[in-house]
Short mmCIF file of C-alpha atoms in Angstrom, two decimals:
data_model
loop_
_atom_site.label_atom_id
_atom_site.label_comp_id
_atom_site.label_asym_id
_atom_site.label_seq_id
_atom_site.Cartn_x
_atom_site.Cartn_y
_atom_site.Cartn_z
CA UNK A 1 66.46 32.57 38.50
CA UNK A 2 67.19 34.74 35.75
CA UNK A 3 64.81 37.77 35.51
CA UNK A 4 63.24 37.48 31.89
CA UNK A 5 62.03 34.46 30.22
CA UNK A 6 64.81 34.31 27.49
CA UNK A 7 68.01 34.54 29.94
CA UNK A 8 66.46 31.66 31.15
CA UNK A 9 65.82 29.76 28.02
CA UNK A 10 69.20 30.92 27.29
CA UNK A 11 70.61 29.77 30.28
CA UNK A 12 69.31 26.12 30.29
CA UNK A 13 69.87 25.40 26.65
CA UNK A 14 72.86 27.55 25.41
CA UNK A 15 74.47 26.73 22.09
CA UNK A 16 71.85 24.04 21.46
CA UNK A 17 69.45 26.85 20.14
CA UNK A 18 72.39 28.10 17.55
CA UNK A 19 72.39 24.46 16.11
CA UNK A 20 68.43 24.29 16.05
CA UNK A 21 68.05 27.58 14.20
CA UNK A 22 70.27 26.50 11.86
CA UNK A 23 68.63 23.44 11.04
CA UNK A 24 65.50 25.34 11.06
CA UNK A 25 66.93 27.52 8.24
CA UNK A 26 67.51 24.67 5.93
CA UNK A 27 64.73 23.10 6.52
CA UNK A 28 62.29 26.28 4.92
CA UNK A 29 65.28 26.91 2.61
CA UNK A 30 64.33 23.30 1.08
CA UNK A 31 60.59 23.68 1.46
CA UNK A 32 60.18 26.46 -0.39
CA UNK A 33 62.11 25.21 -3.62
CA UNK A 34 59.14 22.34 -4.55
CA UNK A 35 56.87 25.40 -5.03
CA UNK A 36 58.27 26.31 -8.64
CA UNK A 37 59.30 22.35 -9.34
CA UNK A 38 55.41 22.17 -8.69
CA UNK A 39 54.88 24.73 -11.42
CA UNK A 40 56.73 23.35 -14.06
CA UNK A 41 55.68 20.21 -14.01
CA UNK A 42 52.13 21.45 -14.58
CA UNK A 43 53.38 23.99 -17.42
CA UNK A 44 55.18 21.10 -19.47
CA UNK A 45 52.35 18.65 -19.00
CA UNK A 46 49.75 21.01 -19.94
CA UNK A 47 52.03 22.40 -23.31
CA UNK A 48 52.17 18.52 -23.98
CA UNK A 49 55.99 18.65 -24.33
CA UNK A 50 58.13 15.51 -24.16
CA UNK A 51 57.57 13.67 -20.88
CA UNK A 52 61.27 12.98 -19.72
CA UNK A 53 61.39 16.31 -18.32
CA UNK A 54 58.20 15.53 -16.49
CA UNK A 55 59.76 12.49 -15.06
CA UNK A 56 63.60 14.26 -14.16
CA UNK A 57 61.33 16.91 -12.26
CA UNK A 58 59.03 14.70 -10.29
CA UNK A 59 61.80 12.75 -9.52
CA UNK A 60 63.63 16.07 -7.76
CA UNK A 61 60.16 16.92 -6.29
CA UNK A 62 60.61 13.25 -4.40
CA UNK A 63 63.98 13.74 -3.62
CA UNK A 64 62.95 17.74 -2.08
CA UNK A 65 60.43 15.73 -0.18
CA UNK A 66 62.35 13.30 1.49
CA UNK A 67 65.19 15.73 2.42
CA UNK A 68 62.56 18.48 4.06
CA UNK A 69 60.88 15.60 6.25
CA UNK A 70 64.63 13.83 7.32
CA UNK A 71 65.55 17.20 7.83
CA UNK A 72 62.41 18.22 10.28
CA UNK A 73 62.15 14.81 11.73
CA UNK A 74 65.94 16.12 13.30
CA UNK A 75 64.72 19.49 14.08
CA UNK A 76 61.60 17.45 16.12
CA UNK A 77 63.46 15.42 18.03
CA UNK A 78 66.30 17.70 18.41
CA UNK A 79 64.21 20.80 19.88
CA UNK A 80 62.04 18.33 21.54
CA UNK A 81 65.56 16.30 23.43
CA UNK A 82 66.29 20.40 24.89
CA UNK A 83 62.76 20.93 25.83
CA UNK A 84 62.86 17.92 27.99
CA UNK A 85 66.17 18.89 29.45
CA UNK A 86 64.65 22.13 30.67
CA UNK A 87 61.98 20.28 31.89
CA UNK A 88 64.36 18.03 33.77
CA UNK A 89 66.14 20.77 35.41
CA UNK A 90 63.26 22.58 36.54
CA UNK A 91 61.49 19.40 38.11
CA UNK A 92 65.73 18.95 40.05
CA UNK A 93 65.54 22.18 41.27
CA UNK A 94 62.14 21.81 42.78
CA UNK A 95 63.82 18.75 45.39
CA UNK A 96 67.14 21.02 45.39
CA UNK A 97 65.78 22.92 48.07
CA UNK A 98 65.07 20.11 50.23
CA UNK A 99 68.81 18.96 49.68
CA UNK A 100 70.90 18.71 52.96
CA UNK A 101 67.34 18.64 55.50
CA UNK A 102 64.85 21.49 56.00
CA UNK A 103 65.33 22.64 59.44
CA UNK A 104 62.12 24.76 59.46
CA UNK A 105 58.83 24.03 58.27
CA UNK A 106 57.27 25.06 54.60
CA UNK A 107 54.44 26.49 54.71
CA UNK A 108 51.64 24.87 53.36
CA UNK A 109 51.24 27.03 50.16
CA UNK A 110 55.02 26.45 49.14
CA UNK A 111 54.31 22.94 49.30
CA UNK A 112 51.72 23.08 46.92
CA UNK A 113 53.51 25.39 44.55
CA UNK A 114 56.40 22.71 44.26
CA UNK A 115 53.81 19.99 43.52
CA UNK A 116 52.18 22.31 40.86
CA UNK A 117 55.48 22.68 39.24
CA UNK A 118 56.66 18.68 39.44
CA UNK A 119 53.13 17.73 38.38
CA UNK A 120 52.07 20.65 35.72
CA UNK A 121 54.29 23.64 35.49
CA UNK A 122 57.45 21.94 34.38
CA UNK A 123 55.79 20.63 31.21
CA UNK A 124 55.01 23.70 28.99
CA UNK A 125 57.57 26.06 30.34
CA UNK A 126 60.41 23.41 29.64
CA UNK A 127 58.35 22.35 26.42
CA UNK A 128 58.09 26.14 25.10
CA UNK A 129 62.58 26.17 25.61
CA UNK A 130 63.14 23.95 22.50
CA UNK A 131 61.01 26.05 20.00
CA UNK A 132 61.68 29.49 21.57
CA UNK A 133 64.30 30.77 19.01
CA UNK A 134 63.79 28.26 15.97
CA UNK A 135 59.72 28.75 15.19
CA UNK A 136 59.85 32.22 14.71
CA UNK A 137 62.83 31.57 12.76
CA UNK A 138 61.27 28.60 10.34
CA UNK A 139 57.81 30.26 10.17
CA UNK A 140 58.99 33.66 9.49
CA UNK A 141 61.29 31.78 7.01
CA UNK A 142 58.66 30.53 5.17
CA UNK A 143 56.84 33.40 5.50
CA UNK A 144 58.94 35.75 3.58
CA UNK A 145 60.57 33.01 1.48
CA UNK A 146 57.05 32.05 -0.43
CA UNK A 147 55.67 35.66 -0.30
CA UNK A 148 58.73 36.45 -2.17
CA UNK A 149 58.29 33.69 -4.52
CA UNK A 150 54.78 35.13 -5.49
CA UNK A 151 55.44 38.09 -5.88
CA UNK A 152 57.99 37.70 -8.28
CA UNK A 153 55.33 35.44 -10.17
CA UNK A 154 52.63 37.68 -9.79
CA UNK A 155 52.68 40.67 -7.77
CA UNK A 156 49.21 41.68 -7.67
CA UNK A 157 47.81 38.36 -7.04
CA UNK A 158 50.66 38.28 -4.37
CA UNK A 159 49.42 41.23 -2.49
CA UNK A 160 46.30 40.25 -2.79
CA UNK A 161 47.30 37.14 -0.63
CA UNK A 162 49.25 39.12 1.81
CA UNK A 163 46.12 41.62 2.29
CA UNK A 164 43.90 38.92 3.75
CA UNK A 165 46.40 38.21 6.20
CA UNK A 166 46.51 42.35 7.36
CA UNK A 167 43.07 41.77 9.96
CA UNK A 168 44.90 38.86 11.68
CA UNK A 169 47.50 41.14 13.08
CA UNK A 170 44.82 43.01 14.78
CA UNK A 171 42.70 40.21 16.09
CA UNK A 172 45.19 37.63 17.26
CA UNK A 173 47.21 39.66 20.03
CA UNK A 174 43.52 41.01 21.40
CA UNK A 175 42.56 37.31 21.91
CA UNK A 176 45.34 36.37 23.27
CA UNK A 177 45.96 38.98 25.51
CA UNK A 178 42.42 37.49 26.80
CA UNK A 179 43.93 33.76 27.10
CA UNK A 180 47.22 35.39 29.02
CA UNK A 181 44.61 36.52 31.86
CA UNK A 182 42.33 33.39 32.04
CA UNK A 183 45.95 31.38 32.17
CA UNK A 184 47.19 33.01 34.87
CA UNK A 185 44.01 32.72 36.94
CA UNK A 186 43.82 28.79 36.42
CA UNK A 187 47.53 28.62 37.32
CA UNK A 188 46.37 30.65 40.33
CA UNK A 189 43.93 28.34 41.57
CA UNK A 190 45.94 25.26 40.90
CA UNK A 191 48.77 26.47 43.15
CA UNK A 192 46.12 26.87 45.75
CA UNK A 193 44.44 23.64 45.44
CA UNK A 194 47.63 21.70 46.05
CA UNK A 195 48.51 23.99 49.01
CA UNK A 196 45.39 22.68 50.63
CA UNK A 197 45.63 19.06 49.74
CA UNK A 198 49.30 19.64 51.39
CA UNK A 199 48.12 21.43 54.57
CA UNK A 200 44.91 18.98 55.25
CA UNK A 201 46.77 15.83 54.41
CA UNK A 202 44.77 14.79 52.19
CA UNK A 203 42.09 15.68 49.29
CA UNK A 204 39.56 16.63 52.32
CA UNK A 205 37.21 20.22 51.49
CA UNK A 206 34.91 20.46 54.94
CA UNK A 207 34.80 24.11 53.65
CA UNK A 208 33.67 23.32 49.94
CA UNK A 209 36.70 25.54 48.72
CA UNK A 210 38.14 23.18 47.12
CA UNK A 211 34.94 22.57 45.08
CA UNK A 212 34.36 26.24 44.18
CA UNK A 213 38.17 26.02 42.78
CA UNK A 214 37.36 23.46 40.45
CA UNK A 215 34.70 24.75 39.02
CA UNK A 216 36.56 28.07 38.39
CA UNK A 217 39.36 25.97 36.86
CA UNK A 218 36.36 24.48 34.55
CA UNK A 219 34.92 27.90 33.57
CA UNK A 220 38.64 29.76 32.88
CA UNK A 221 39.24 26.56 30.94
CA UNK A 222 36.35 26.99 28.82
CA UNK A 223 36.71 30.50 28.50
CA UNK A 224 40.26 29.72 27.05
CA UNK A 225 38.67 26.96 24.67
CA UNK A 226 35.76 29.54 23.47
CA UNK A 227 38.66 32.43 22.82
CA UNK A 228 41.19 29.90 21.29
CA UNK A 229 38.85 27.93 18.81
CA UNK A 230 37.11 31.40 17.59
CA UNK A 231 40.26 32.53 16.87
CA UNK A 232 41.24 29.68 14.87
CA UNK A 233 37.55 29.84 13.42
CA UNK A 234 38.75 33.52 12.12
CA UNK A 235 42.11 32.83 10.55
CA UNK A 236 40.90 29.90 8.62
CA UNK A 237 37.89 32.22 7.31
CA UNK A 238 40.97 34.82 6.56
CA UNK A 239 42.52 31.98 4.49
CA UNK A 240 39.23 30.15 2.26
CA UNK A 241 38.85 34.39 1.36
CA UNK A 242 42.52 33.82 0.12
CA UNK A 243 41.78 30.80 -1.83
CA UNK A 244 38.27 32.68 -3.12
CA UNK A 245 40.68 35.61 -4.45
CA UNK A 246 43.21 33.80 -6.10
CA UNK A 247 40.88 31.23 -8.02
CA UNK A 248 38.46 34.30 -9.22
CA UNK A 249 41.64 36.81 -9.94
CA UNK A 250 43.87 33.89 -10.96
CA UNK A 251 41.20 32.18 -13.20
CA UNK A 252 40.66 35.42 -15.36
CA UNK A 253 44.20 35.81 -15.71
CA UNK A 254 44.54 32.61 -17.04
CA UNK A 255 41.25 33.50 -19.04
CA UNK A 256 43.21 36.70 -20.89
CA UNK A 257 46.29 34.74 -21.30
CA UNK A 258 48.48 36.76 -18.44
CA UNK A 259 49.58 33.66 -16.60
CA UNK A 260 49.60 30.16 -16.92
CA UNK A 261 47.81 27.38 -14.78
CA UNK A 262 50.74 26.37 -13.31
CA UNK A 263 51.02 29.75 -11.92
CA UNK A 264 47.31 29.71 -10.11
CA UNK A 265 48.49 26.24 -8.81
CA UNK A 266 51.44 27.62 -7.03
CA UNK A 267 49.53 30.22 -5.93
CA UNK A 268 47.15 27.66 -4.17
CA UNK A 269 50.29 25.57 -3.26
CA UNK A 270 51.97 28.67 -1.78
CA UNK A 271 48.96 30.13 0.13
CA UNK A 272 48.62 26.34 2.00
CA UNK A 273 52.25 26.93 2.55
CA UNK A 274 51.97 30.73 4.28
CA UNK A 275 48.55 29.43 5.90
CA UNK A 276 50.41 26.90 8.11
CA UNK A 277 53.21 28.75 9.11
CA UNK A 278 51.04 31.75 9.89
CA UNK A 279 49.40 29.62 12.10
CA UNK A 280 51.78 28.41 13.65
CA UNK A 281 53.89 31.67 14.47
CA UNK A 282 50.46 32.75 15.88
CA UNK A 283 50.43 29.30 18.10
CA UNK A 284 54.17 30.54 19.07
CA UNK A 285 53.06 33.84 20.03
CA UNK A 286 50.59 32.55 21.84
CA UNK A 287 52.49 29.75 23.83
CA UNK A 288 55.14 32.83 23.85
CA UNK A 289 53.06 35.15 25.85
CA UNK A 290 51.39 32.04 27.91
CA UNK A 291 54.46 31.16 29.11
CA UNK A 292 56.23 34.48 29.90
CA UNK A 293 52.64 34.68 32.72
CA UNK A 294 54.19 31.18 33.81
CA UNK A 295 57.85 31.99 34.20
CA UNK A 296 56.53 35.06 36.05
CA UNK A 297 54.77 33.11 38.33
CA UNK A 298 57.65 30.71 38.66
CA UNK A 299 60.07 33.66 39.62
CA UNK A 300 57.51 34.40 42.31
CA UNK A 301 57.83 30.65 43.45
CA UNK A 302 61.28 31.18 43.49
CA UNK A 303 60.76 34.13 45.98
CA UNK A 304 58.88 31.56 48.27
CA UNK A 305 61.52 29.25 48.49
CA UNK A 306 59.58 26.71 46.39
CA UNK A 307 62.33 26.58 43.83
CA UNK A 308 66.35 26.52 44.00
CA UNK A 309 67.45 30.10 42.78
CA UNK A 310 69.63 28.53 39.68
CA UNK A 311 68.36 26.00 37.90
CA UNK A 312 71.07 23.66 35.51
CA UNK A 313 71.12 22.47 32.48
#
């Protein structure tokens, strides 16, 4: 198998990930265009202009609308169609190295490795393959796309909503770092659950191993839940301080006559819009780093002999 996580991504999709980064660039291109459609229409309602403009620009707000979801439901099902490949292939190479008649025995714990990897493995690690290149792509898209957008509105008020962002870049990769350990450890014990199920024949524990496994298994999976939901608890406090700051600072501009509503309401508009990506380039880094742990541990499979040493497409 190819040494780092990306040949191997790389490897099992190929050109695939050219066409979904491309799709993923048109698809924030068009998303970030309703933000100052959404602003004019609130300018020219509130001046109490004529209301055919009103109408011409709701009626390219629909049309934005329908193009960014057609557009995304393609990028879903396309990055979705690879991940499953990858998934496919893995799950092949697992019975590839039965192929042909095993002349000597596997050992127990191999066994168990290649039902961990048909039964669990295969999933994420093949899953993670169709979003690899294009998230980070489309989030950081629309990342620097709106920012970009507000601060040519209103810079300060645009910095303002970049600086609550600022503590997330030291929390986040802490956390996770945290998760990476607790996921390796529950792979860990997995792997040596269905090694003994193989080697007993059965789901027998005369020991009570087997019991003490799963309730490690229960307690790294709650540790993962407690780290995971506290740091989603975080960034969404990072982002209603956002909203706080651009309502008070927004609201007195308005107030002194340096912007107009519209403006605070793309400002609003445009903060949902960096809140979601942000979270999920975070979600990326996180599956990132979770499943680099499981390739590595898959590459150690490999060593075993629990997994064919090139896997297709």
């Amino acid at each position: 198998m190819p040494r780092t996580l990306y040949c191997f991504i790389w490897q099992v999709s190929g050109a695939h990930q050219l066409w979904i980064t491309v799709l993923s660039i048109l698809l924030f291109g068009i998303g970030t265009s309703s933000l100052e459609v959404q602003r004019r229409i609130v300018n020219d309602a509130l001046r109490g202009e004529v209301y055919r403009p009103i109408l011409i620009l709701a009626g390219l707000y629909l049309g934005i609308s329908i193009a960014e979801g057609l557009v995304k439901l393609c990028l879903n099902i396309y990055r979705n169609w690879v991940g499953e490949r990858a998934v496919r292939a893995l799950r092949q190479s697992v019975f590839v190295t039965g192929e042909g008649g095993t002349i000597a025995p596997i050992p127990d714990l191999t066994e168990g490795i290649q039902l961990s990897i048909v039964l669990e493995e295969a999933d994420p690690l093949g899953g993670f393959v169709g979003e690899a290149f294009s998230e980070p792509v489309l989030q950081a898209g629309v990342l620097i796309s709106v920012v970009g957008y507000l601060l040519y509105l209103q810079p300060l008020m645009a910095l303002l909503v970049v600086f609550v962002f600022f503590p997330q870049i030291g929390f986040v990769p802490l956390m996770q770092n945290a998760i990476n350990r607790r996921v390796q450890t529950r792979v860990g014990l997995l792997r040596e659950m269905s090694g003994e199920i193989v080697g007993a024949r059965g789901a027998i524990d005369g020991d009570g191993r087997q019991h003490t496994r799963i309730h490690a298994v229960f307690m790294q999976n709650m540790a993962i839940y407690k780290l995971k939901f506290s740091m989603n608890f975080l960034m969404n406090l990072m982002t209603q301080l956002g909203v706080t700051a651009i309502l008070a600072l927004g609201g007195y501009f308005v107030v002194v006559g340096k912007i107009e509503i519209g403006t605070v309401v793309a400002f609003l508009s445009g903060l949902s819009r960096i809140n979601d990506p942000w979270g999920d380039l975070v979600t990326w880094y996180r599956d990132l780093q979770a499943t680099r742990v499981k390739y590595r541990l898959l590459c150690e499979a490999q060593q075993l002999g629990a997994i064919a040493g090139e896997v297709g497409e």
